Short mmCIF file of C-alpha atoms in Angstrom, two decimals:
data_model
loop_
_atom_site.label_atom_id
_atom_site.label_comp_id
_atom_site.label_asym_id
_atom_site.label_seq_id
_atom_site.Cartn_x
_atom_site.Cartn_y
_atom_site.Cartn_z
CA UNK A 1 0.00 0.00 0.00
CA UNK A 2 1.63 3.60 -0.85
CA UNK A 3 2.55 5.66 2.13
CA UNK A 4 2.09 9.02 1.23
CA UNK A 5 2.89 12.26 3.00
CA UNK A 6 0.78 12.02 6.18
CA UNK A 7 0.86 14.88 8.26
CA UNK A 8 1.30 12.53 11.57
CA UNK A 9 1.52 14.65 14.84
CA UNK A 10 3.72 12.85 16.28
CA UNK A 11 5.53 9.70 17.34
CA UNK A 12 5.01 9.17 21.42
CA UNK A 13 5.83 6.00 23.38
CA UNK A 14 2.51 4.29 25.25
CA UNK A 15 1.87 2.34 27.54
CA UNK A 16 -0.84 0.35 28.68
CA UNK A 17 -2.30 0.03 32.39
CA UNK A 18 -0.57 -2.73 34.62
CA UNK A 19 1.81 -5.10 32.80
CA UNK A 20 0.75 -3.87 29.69
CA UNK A 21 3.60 -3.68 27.15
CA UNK A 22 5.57 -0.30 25.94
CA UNK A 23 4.04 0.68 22.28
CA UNK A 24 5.81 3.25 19.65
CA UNK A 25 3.20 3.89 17.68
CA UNK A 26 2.31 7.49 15.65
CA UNK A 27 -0.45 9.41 16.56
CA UNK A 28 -2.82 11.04 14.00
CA UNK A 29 -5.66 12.90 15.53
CA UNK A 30 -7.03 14.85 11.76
CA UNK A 31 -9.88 13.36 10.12
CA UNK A 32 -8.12 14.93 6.83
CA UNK A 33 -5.39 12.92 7.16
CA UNK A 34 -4.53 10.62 3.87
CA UNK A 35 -4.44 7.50 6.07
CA UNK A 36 -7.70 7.91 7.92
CA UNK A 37 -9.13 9.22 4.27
CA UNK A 38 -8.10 5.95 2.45
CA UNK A 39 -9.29 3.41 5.17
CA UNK A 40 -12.74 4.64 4.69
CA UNK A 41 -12.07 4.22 1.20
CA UNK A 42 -11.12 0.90 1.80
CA UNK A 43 -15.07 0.17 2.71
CA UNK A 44 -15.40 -0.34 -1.41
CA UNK A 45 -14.54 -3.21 -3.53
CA UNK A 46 -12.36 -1.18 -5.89
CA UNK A 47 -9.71 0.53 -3.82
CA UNK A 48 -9.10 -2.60 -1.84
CA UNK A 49 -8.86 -4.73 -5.36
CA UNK A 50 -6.65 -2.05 -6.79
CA UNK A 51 -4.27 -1.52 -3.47
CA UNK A 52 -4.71 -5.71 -2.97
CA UNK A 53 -5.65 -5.21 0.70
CA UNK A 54 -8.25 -5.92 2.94
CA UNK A 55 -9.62 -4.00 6.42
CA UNK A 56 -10.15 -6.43 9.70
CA UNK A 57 -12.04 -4.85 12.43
CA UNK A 58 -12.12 -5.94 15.99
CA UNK A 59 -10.14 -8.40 18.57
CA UNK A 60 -11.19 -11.53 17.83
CA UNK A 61 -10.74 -11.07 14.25
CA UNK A 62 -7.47 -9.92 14.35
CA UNK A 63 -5.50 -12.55 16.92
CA UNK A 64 -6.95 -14.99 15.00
CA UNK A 65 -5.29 -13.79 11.97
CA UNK A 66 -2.36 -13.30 14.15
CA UNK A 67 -2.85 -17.14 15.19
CA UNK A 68 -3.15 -18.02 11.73
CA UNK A 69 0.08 -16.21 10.79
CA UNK A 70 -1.13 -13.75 8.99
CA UNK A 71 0.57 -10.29 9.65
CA UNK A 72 -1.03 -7.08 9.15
CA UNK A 73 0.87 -4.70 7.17
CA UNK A 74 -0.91 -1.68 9.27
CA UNK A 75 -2.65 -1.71 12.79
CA UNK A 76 -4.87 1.32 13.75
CA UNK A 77 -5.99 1.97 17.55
CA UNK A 78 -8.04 4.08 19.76
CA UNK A 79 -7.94 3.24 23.88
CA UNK A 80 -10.73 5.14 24.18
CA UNK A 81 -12.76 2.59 22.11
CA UNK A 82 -11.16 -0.66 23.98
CA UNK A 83 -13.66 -2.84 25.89
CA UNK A 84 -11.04 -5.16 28.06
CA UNK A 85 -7.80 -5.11 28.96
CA UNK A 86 -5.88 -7.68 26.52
CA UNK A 87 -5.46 -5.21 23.19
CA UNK A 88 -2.08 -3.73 24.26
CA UNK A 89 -0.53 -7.33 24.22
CA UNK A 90 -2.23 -7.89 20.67
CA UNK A 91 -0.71 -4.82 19.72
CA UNK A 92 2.74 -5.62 20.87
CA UNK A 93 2.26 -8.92 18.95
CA UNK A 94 1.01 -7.45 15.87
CA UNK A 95 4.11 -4.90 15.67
CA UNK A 96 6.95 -7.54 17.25
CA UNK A 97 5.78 -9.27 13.64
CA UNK A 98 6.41 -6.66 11.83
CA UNK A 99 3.05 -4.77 11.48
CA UNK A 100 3.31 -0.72 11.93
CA UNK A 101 0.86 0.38 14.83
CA UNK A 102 -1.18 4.23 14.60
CA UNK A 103 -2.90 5.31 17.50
CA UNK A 104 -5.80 7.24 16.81
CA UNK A 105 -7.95 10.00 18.41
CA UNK A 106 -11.65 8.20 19.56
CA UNK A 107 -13.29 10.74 17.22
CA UNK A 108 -10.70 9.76 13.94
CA UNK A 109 -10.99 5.94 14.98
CA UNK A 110 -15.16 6.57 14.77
CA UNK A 111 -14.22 7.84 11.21
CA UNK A 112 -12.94 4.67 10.39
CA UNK A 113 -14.49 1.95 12.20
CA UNK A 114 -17.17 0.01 10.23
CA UNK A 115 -18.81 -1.34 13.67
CA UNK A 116 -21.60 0.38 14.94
CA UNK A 117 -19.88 0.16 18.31
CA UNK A 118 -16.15 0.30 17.59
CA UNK A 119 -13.46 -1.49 19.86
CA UNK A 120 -10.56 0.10 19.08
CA UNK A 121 -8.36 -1.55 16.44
CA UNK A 122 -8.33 -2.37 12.71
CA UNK A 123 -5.53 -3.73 11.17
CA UNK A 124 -4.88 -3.80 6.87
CA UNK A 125 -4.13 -7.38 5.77
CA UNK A 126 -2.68 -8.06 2.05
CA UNK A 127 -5.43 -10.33 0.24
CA UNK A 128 -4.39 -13.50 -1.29
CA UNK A 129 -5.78 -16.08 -3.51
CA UNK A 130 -6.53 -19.66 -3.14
CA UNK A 131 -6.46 -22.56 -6.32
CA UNK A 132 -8.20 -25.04 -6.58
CA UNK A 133 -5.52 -27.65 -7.43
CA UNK A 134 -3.68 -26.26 -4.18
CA UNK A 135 -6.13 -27.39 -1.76
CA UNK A 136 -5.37 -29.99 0.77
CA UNK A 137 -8.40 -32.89 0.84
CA UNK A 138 -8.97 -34.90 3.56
CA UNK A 139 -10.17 -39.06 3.32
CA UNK A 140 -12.65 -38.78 2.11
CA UNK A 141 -12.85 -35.40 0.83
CA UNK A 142 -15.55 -32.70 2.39
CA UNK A 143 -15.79 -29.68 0.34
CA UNK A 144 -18.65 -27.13 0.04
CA UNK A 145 -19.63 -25.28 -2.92
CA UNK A 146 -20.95 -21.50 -2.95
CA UNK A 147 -22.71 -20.27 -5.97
CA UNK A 148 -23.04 -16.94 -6.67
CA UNK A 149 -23.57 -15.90 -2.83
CA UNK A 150 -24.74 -12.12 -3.13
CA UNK A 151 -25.01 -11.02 0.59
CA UNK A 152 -21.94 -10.70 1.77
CA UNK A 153 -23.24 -11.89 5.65
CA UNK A 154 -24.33 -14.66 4.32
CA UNK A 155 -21.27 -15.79 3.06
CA UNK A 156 -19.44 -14.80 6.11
CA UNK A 157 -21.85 -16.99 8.14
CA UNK A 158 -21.49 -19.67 5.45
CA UNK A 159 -17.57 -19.39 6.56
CA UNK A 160 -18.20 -19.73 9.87
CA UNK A 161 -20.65 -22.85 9.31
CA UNK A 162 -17.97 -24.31 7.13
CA UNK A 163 -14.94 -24.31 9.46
CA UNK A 164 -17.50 -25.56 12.48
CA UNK A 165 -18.35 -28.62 10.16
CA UNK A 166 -14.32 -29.10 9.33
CA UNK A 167 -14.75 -28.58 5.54
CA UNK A 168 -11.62 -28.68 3.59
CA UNK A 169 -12.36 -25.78 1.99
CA UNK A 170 -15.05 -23.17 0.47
CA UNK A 171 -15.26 -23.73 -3.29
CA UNK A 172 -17.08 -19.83 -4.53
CA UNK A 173 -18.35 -20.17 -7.66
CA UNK A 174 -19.70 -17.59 -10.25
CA UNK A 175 -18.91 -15.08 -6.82
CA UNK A 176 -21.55 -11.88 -7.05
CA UNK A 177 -19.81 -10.71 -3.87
CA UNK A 178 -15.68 -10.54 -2.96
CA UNK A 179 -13.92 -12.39 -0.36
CA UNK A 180 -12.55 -9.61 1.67
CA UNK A 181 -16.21 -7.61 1.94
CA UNK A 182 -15.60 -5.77 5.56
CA UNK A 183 -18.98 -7.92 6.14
CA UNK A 184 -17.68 -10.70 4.85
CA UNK A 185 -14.81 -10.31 7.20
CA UNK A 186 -16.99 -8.97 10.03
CA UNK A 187 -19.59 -11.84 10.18
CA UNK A 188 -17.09 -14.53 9.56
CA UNK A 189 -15.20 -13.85 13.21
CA UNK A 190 -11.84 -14.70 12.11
CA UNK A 191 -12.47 -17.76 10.29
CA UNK A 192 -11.99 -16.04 6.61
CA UNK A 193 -7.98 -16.44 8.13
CA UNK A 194 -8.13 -20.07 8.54
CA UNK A 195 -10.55 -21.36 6.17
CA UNK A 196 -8.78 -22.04 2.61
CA UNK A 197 -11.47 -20.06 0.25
CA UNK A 198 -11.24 -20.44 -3.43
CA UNK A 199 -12.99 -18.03 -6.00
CA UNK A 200 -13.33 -19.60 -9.24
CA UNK A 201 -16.20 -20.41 -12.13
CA UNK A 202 -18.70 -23.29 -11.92
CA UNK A 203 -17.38 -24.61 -15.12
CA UNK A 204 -13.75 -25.14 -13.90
CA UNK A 205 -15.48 -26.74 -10.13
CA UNK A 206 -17.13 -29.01 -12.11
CA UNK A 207 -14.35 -30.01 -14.05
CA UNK A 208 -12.37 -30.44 -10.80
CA UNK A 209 -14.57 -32.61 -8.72
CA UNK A 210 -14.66 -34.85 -11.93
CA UNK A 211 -11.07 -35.22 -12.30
CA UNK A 212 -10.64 -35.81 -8.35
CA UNK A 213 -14.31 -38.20 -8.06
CA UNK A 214 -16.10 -36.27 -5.95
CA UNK A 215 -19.81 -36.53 -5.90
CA UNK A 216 -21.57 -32.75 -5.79
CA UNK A 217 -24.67 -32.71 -3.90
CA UNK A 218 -27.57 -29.94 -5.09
CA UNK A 219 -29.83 -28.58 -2.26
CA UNK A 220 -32.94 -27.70 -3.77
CA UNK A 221 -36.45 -27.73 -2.95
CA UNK A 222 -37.34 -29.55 -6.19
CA UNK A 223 -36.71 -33.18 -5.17
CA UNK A 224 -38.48 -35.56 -2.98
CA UNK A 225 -35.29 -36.86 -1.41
CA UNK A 226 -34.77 -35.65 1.98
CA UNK A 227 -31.17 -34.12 2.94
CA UNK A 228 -30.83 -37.10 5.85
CA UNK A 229 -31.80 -39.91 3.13
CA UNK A 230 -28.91 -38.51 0.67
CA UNK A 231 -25.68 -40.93 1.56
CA UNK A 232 -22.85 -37.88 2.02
CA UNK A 233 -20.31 -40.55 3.72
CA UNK A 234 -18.01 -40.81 0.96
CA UNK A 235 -16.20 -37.84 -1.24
CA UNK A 236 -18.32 -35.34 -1.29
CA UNK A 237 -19.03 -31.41 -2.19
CA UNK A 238 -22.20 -29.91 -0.92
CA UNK A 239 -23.56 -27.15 -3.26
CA UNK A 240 -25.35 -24.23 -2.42
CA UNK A 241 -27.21 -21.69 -4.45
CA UNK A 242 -27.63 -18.40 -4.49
CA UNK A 243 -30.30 -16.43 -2.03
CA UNK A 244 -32.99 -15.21 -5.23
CA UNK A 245 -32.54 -17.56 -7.54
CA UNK A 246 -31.18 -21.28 -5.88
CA UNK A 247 -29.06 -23.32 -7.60
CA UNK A 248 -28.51 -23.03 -11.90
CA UNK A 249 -29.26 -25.37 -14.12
CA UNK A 250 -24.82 -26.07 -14.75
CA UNK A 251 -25.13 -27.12 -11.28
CA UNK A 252 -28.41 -28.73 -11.13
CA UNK A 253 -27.88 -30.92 -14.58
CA UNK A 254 -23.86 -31.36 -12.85
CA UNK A 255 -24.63 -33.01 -9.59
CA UNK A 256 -24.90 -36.72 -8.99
CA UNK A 257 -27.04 -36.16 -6.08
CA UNK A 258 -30.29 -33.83 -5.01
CA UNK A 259 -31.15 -32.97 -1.43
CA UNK A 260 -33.74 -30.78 0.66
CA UNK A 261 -34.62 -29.83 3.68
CA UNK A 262 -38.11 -30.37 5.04
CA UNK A 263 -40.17 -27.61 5.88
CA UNK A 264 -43.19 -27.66 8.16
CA UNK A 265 -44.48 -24.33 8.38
CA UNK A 266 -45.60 -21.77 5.56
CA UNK A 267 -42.24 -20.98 4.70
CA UNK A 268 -40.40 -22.54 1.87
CA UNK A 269 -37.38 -21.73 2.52
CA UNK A 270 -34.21 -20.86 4.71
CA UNK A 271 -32.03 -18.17 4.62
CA UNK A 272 -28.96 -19.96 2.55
CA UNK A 273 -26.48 -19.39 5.42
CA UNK A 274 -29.09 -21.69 7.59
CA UNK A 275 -30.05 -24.43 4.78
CA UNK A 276 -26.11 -24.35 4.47
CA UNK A 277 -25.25 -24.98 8.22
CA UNK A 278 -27.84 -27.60 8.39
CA UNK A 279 -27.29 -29.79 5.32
CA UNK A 280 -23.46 -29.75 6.53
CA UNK A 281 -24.41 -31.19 9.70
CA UNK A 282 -26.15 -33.54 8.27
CA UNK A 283 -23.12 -34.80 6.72
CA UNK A 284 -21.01 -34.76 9.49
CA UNK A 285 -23.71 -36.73 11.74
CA UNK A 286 -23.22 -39.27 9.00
CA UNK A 287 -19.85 -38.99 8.61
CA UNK A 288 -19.28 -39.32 12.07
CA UNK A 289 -21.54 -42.75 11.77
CA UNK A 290 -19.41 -44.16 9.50
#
């Protein structure tokens, strides 16, 4: 990311209460400041794809990326907006691997934050990029399929769901929204760090679970075979559609197998990042069987 002429007030040792460690860290209090200007920037899909960086927001987000090994290039703080006492030790982590820390004012860090209730850091990670042929598959194989996911909570959720099942990975296909959304980020808690994402066409999925055997299972409502009657044991990638329209027909006409979840009530459907954590369950109830 370029560092351009900043305007920093100045550069002030801190502590933190108690034991906290000692943290060097510049201090920019101006809401005109370039930094402070190009994190909110960083809120759109453009400037982030054009800079290749992302924006992480909160504490549990960010040790886990630190957990994960993945460094921040730039953390950004406010004490004033800190809601325990462990985010001077994150701090000192975050810089002793080589990410620069900025304290901010409580009125510039409510400029950037994209929480309604801020707590007081946000770090810049670089983005990456995951392949398909680089992902790691377990015996048998458990992979779940994303396509064309346009909420980005949803798919953040769908993250979440994923890495509580153990997936081996999250297959996007045909992606409406981008990886490194702030909501994505936001409602995935952490897990976008350790959950090996790949962003790639249906075509060349399809072509992929052919070449490695792996049966594709469609959720949709237009079967009579009920998601606990499917047999998802063996190698298998469970597909999800999008929220308006489902599944397409590529996937529909691709996969060996068709599933749904019964519904009682008036309702004919679930919100995707529901049908998703429930058909995965499913799976791992059976898996767990076997």
């Amino acid at each position: 990311m370029p560092k351009p002429n900043l305007g920093i007030n100045s550069t002030l040792p801190k502590t933190g209460g108690g034991n906290a460690p000692m943290l060097d860290a510049e201090v920019i209090s101006s809401l005109q400041n370039a930094r402070i200007k190009n994190l909110v920037k960083l809120r759109n899909r453009r400037p982030r794809d054009r800079q290749k960086v992302f924006i992480a927001e909160g504490y549990r987000a960010i040790s886990r990326a630190l957990e994960k090994g993945s460094v921040p290039e730039e953390v950004y703080f406010s004490p004033d907006w800190f809601l325990g006492e462990n985010e001077p030790t994150l701090l000192a982590e975050a810089k002793e691997k080589g990410a620069t820390l900025f304290e901010l004012t409580k009125i510039a860090f409510e400029k950037v934050a994209y929480r309604d209730r801020p707590e007081g850091i946000l770090a810049v990670f670089n983005q990456w990029s995951h392949y398909l042929d680089e992902l790691k598959l377990s015996n048998p194989p458990f992979l779940l399929i994303a396509e064309s996911i346009e909420k980005p909570g949803n798919l953040g959720t769908i993250l979440r769901s994923a890495d509580a099942a153990g997936v081996d990975a999250v297959i996007c296909c045909d992606p409406v929204t981008d990886l490194f959304n702030p909501n994505v980020v936001r409602s995935s808690t952490g897990v976008l760090f350790s959950m090996p994402t790949v962003m790639t066409s249906s075509l060349e999925t399809i072509k992929w679970l052919t070449n490695n055997c792996i049966q594709a299972v469609a959720t949709t409502p237009n079967t009579q075979t009920y998601h606990t009657e499917v047999d998802m044991t063996g190698p298998i990638a469970i597909v999800m559609g999008s929220e308006q329209f489902g599944l397409s027909e590529t996937w529909l006409n691709a996969c060996q197998k068709q599933a749904r979840i019964p519904m009682a009530g008036q309702a004919d459907s679930l919100n995707v990042a529901m049908a998703t954590l429930v058909t995965l369950f499913e799976a791992v109830r059976q898996r767990n069987l076997a």
